[in-house]
Structure formats: structure tokens, C-alpha cells
Amino acid sequence: MATSTFERRSPPIKLAELSSLSAADSAAINAVLARLKNLPGALLPILHGVQEALGHVPKDAVPVIAKSLNLSRAEVHGVISFYHWYRTEKPGEHVLHLCRAEACQAVGGRALEAHVKASLGIDFHETTADGRYTLEPAYCLGNCAVGPSLMIDGALKGRVTADRFDRLTGVTA
């Protein structure tokens, strides 16, 4: 009785790493990783570092960060998508965080929100057509005593009215 042996051959598959990261972006990400990857719980400090360096956490940074920390891509992506603070798209020249918490809403936050959206012509998580402003919601800026509050490029502003918003940004509807 003849026996046949079946040898399964499959060509070696080598997936090329496709990345849209520029050399400068890769260098910035690698510098953050080199500086922070040995910290306990390094993922959050690294994500903050990458966003600080690039203005956002590019989707192609996820596998690089995951590999460096011996995590899955899903774990890194899960953290990025869980926290509202992280952006995966490049922001506008100026980032506005408008407080939507109860204390700010109680002192005119909703009217301010409507004015800001109408003035900029965008909704939350969007950037103006000219790339000048990105509008993000914040769920408390810790400035409740002097709301409504707005943060412009990290600078906290209190008692923001529609007129004050227009003066701060130079935007008018």
C-alpha cells in the first residue's frame, strides 16, 4: 500500500509595514518612546508625549507604540479612543476646549457653545476649513467658579461670553 505524503507549502508572507509617518514624525515618536517607555504605566505618558510633540497621535503611531511596550494594537487603540483628550487627526493651528460640564452650563455654557459653533461654522471634533481652529468638548476644566470656561491652546479662560470669545479669537459670525 502506497502512502502519499502531502507537503503543504505556502509562500512566505512578509507584510511590509506601511506607514504614513514622516521621518520627522517617526523621530519624534521614537524620542518620546526612548524617554518614557521604561516608566511604570508608560502608555499614558507616551500618548501625552506624542500628542504634545505632533499635536495628535497618528494612527500609524499605534503599532510603533504597541511594539515598544509589548502591548497589542487593540490595547493602545482602546486607550486612545477611551480618553477624549487624545486626537488621531492633526488639529488646526489653535485648539479650543469648551467646557460642557454642569457648572458651566448653569452660567451660560450652552449659549456660548451655540455661539462658538455658529461663529466657527464647525461642531465638536472638527476643524475650520482654513485649518485655524479645532473645537473640542471638555467635561470639566476645573474652573467652575468662573464659568463658562474655555481653553485656548492650553490657556484657561473664565467668564467667557460670546463677546469675549470673539475678542479672544478674532472670529465673528
Coordinates of C-alpha atoms in Angstrom, one line a residue:
M1 CA 0.0 0.0 0.0
A2 CA 1.5 3.2 -1.1
T3 CA 1.3 6.1 1.2
S4 CA 1.2 9.6 -0.1
T5 CA 2.6 12.4 1.7
F6 CA 1.2 15.8 1.3
E7 CA 3.6 18.6 1.9
R8 CA 1.9 21.8 2.3
R9 CA 3.9 24.6 1.0
S10 CA 3.0 28.2 1.4
P11 CA 5.0 31.1 0.2
P12 CA 6.5 33.1 2.9
I13 CA 4.4 36.1 3.5
K14 CA 6.1 39.2 4.6
L15 CA 3.9 42.1 5.1
A16 CA 5.5 45.4 4.5
E17 CA 5.0 47.9 7.2
L18 CA 3.0 50.7 5.5
S19 CA 3.2 53.9 7.3
S20 CA 2.2 57.4 6.6
L21 CA 4.6 58.8 9.2
S22 CA 7.1 61.2 8.0
A23 CA 10.7 60.8 9.1
A24 CA 10.3 63.8 11.4
D25 CA 7.1 62.3 13.0
S26 CA 8.8 58.9 13.4
A27 CA 11.8 60.6 15.0
A28 CA 9.5 62.5 17.4
I29 CA 7.7 59.3 18.4
N30 CA 10.9 57.4 18.9
A31 CA 12.3 60.2 21.1
V32 CA 9.2 60.0 23.3
L33 CA 9.4 56.2 23.5
A34 CA 13.1 56.3 24.4
R35 CA 12.4 58.9 27.1
L36 CA 9.3 57.3 28.7
K37 CA 8.9 53.6 27.8
N38 CA 10.5 52.4 31.0
L39 CA 8.1 54.3 33.3
P40 CA 5.6 52.2 35.2
G41 CA 2.3 52.6 33.3
A42 CA 4.1 54.2 30.4
L43 CA 1.3 54.2 27.9
L44 CA -0.5 57.3 29.0
P45 CA 2.7 59.4 29.4
I46 CA 3.8 58.2 26.0
L47 CA 0.5 59.2 24.4
H48 CA 0.6 62.6 26.0
G49 CA 4.2 63.0 24.8
V50 CA 3.4 62.0 21.2
Q51 CA 0.3 64.3 21.2
E52 CA 2.4 67.2 22.7
A53 CA 5.1 66.6 20.0
L54 CA 2.8 66.2 17.0
G55 CA -0.5 67.7 18.1
H56 CA -2.1 64.3 17.7
V57 CA -1.5 60.6 18.0
P58 CA -1.3 59.4 14.3
K59 CA -2.9 56.1 13.6
D60 CA 0.4 54.8 12.3
A61 CA 2.0 55.5 15.7
V62 CA -0.2 52.9 17.3
P63 CA 1.8 49.8 16.1
V64 CA 5.1 51.5 16.9
I65 CA 3.9 52.3 20.5
A66 CA 2.4 48.9 20.9
K67 CA 5.5 47.1 19.8
S68 CA 7.7 49.2 22.1
L69 CA 5.5 48.4 25.1
N70 CA 4.8 44.8 24.2
L71 CA 1.1 45.6 24.0
S72 CA -1.4 44.8 21.3
R73 CA -2.5 47.4 18.9
A74 CA -6.0 47.0 20.2
E75 CA -4.8 47.9 23.7
V76 CA -3.2 51.1 22.6
H77 CA -6.1 52.0 20.3
G78 CA -8.5 51.3 23.2
V79 CA -6.8 53.8 25.4
I80 CA -6.7 56.4 22.7
S81 CA -10.3 56.0 21.9
F82 CA -11.4 55.9 25.5
Y83 CA -9.9 59.3 26.5
H84 CA -11.4 62.3 24.8
W85 CA -8.2 64.2 25.2
Y86 CA -6.4 62.2 22.5
R87 CA -6.8 63.2 18.9
T88 CA -5.9 60.9 16.0
E89 CA -6.2 63.6 13.4
K90 CA -4.0 66.7 13.0
P91 CA -5.6 69.6 14.7
G92 CA -6.0 73.2 13.5
E93 CA -3.5 75.9 14.3
H94 CA -5.4 76.6 17.6
V95 CA -7.2 74.1 19.7
L96 CA -10.2 75.3 21.7
H97 CA -11.6 73.2 24.5
L98 CA -15.1 74.4 25.5
C99 CA -16.3 73.2 28.9
R100 CA -19.6 71.3 28.8
A101 CA -19.9 70.4 32.4
E102 CA -22.9 71.3 34.6
A103 CA -21.4 74.2 36.4
C104 CA -20.5 76.0 33.1
Q105 CA -23.9 75.1 31.6
A106 CA -25.6 76.7 34.6
V107 CA -24.0 80.0 33.8
G108 CA -24.5 80.2 30.1
G109 CA -22.3 77.5 28.7
R110 CA -25.0 76.2 26.3
A111 CA -25.5 79.7 24.7
L112 CA -21.7 80.1 24.5
E113 CA -21.4 76.7 22.8
A114 CA -24.1 77.7 20.2
H115 CA -22.3 80.9 19.6
V116 CA -18.9 79.3 19.2
K117 CA -20.2 76.6 16.8
A118 CA -22.0 79.2 14.7
S119 CA -19.0 81.6 14.7
L120 CA -16.6 78.9 13.6
G121 CA -19.0 77.0 11.4
I122 CA -18.0 73.7 12.9
D123 CA -19.1 71.2 15.5
F124 CA -17.1 69.5 18.2
H125 CA -14.2 67.4 16.9
E126 CA -14.0 69.4 13.7
T127 CA -11.5 71.9 12.3
T128 CA -12.4 75.1 10.5
A129 CA -12.0 75.0 6.7
D130 CA -9.0 77.3 6.9
G131 CA -7.3 75.0 9.4
R132 CA -7.1 77.7 12.0
Y133 CA -9.3 76.3 14.8
T134 CA -10.2 72.9 16.1
L135 CA -13.1 72.7 18.6
E136 CA -13.1 70.0 21.3
P137 CA -15.5 69.4 24.2
A138 CA -14.2 69.3 27.7
Y139 CA -16.2 67.7 30.5
C140 CA -14.8 70.0 33.2
L141 CA -11.8 72.3 33.0
G142 CA -11.7 72.7 36.8
N143 CA -12.6 76.3 36.6
C144 CA -16.2 76.0 37.8
A145 CA -16.3 79.2 39.9
V146 CA -15.8 81.4 36.9
G147 CA -17.6 79.6 34.1
P148 CA -18.3 79.3 31.3
S149 CA -14.8 78.2 30.7
L150 CA -12.7 77.9 27.5
M151 CA -9.2 76.7 27.0
I152 CA -7.3 78.1 24.0
D153 CA -4.0 76.3 23.2
G154 CA -3.8 75.2 26.9
A155 CA -4.5 78.7 28.3
L156 CA -7.6 78.6 30.5
K157 CA -10.1 81.5 30.2
G158 CA -13.1 82.0 32.6
R159 CA -16.3 84.0 32.4
V160 CA -16.3 83.6 28.7
T161 CA -19.2 85.3 26.9
A162 CA -19.9 85.4 23.2
D163 CA -18.3 88.9 23.0
R164 CA -15.3 87.7 24.9
F165 CA -15.0 84.7 22.7
D166 CA -15.0 86.9 19.7
R167 CA -12.3 89.2 21.2
L168 CA -10.1 86.2 22.2
T169 CA -10.2 84.5 18.9
G170 CA -10.9 87.4 16.4
V171 CA -13.7 85.3 15.0
T172 CA -17.0 86.8 14.3
A173 CA -20.1 85.1 12.9

